[in-house]
């Protein structure tokens, strides 16, 4: 695990912290679609992403999902940090968007390292700032963009984080994550196809570069 740590975090953390993470962390390789965290559960460890993509979602009062943001290589989740340090139940769901490699850090070490390591404190504060900006963008998208614009932004974001213009999501899955209906998504995807911005296939959607 020390090899993966140094390749991804040596430019962020000092040597002593890398050694501590290596001693107490747990290295995991998880498949696409694996549920890392569930709403209502207590969080016992915090993920450091080595590779892959994890999507963070939240439910409304009716149980409908809304995609908040994606986590990529070198990221961690600020919502996880809040729940861990406050010893409260998770308010988010985390699902691997691709095959993902990560290191799980025990909760009890987080607060200790905040006081002990400047690099860890800086990393955590930077993560809070980045995740807050991600959520602002999500709110802006809902408030100011039409649904077809939100859909195109969603497809572009997915293509960017997975580094693949082919999006392997069903119309129903997209509808869940954008908090709308499958019928609306299917209609808008057909509109985008007619505009030459996507190509629709049986099992995937291909984003066409402009």
Short mmCIF file of C-alpha atoms in Angstrom, two decimals, residues 52-55 67-73 75 97-98 130-131 133-135 137-138 151-168 205-209:
data_model
loop_
_atom_site.label_atom_id
_atom_site.label_comp_id
_atom_site.label_asym_id
_atom_site.label_seq_id
_atom_site.Cartn_x
_atom_site.Cartn_y
_atom_site.Cartn_z
CA UNK A 52 -11.34 5.52 -10.16
CA UNK A 53 -14.46 7.63 -9.60
CA UNK A 54 -17.08 7.65 -6.81
CA UNK A 55 -20.40 9.45 -7.10
CA UNK A 67 -26.34 13.54 -7.71
CA UNK A 68 -24.23 16.01 -5.69
CA UNK A 69 -20.75 15.52 -7.15
CA UNK A 70 -18.04 13.07 -8.21
CA UNK A 71 -14.88 12.16 -6.32
CA UNK A 72 -11.76 11.49 -8.37
CA UNK A 73 -8.16 10.36 -7.80
CA UNK A 75 -9.97 13.32 -3.45
CA UNK A 97 -18.89 4.93 -10.78
CA UNK A 98 -15.95 2.89 -12.10
CA UNK A 130 -13.71 21.91 -3.24
CA UNK A 131 -16.75 19.87 -2.19
CA UNK A 133 -17.90 24.49 -4.65
CA UNK A 134 -19.13 21.23 -6.22
CA UNK A 135 -22.41 21.54 -4.32
CA UNK A 137 -22.42 24.14 -8.96
CA UNK A 138 -25.12 21.50 -8.41
CA UNK A 151 -28.57 16.74 -18.93
CA UNK A 152 -25.82 17.80 -21.32
CA UNK A 153 -23.70 19.09 -18.41
CA UNK A 154 -24.26 15.77 -16.59
CA UNK A 155 -23.09 13.78 -19.63
CA UNK A 156 -20.03 16.00 -20.08
CA UNK A 157 -19.14 15.73 -16.38
CA UNK A 158 -19.41 11.93 -16.53
CA UNK A 159 -17.28 11.78 -19.67
CA UNK A 160 -14.66 13.99 -18.00
CA UNK A 161 -14.33 12.07 -14.74
CA UNK A 162 -14.32 8.64 -16.42
CA UNK A 163 -12.16 9.84 -19.35
CA UNK A 164 -14.62 8.10 -21.68
CA UNK A 165 -17.19 9.65 -24.06
CA UNK A 166 -19.32 6.52 -23.81
CA UNK A 167 -21.70 6.75 -20.85
CA UNK A 168 -22.92 3.35 -19.70
CA UNK A 205 -24.80 6.95 -24.87
CA UNK A 206 -21.91 8.45 -26.79
CA UNK A 207 -21.09 12.10 -26.28
CA UNK A 208 -20.03 13.70 -29.55
CA UNK A 209 -17.19 16.22 -29.26
#
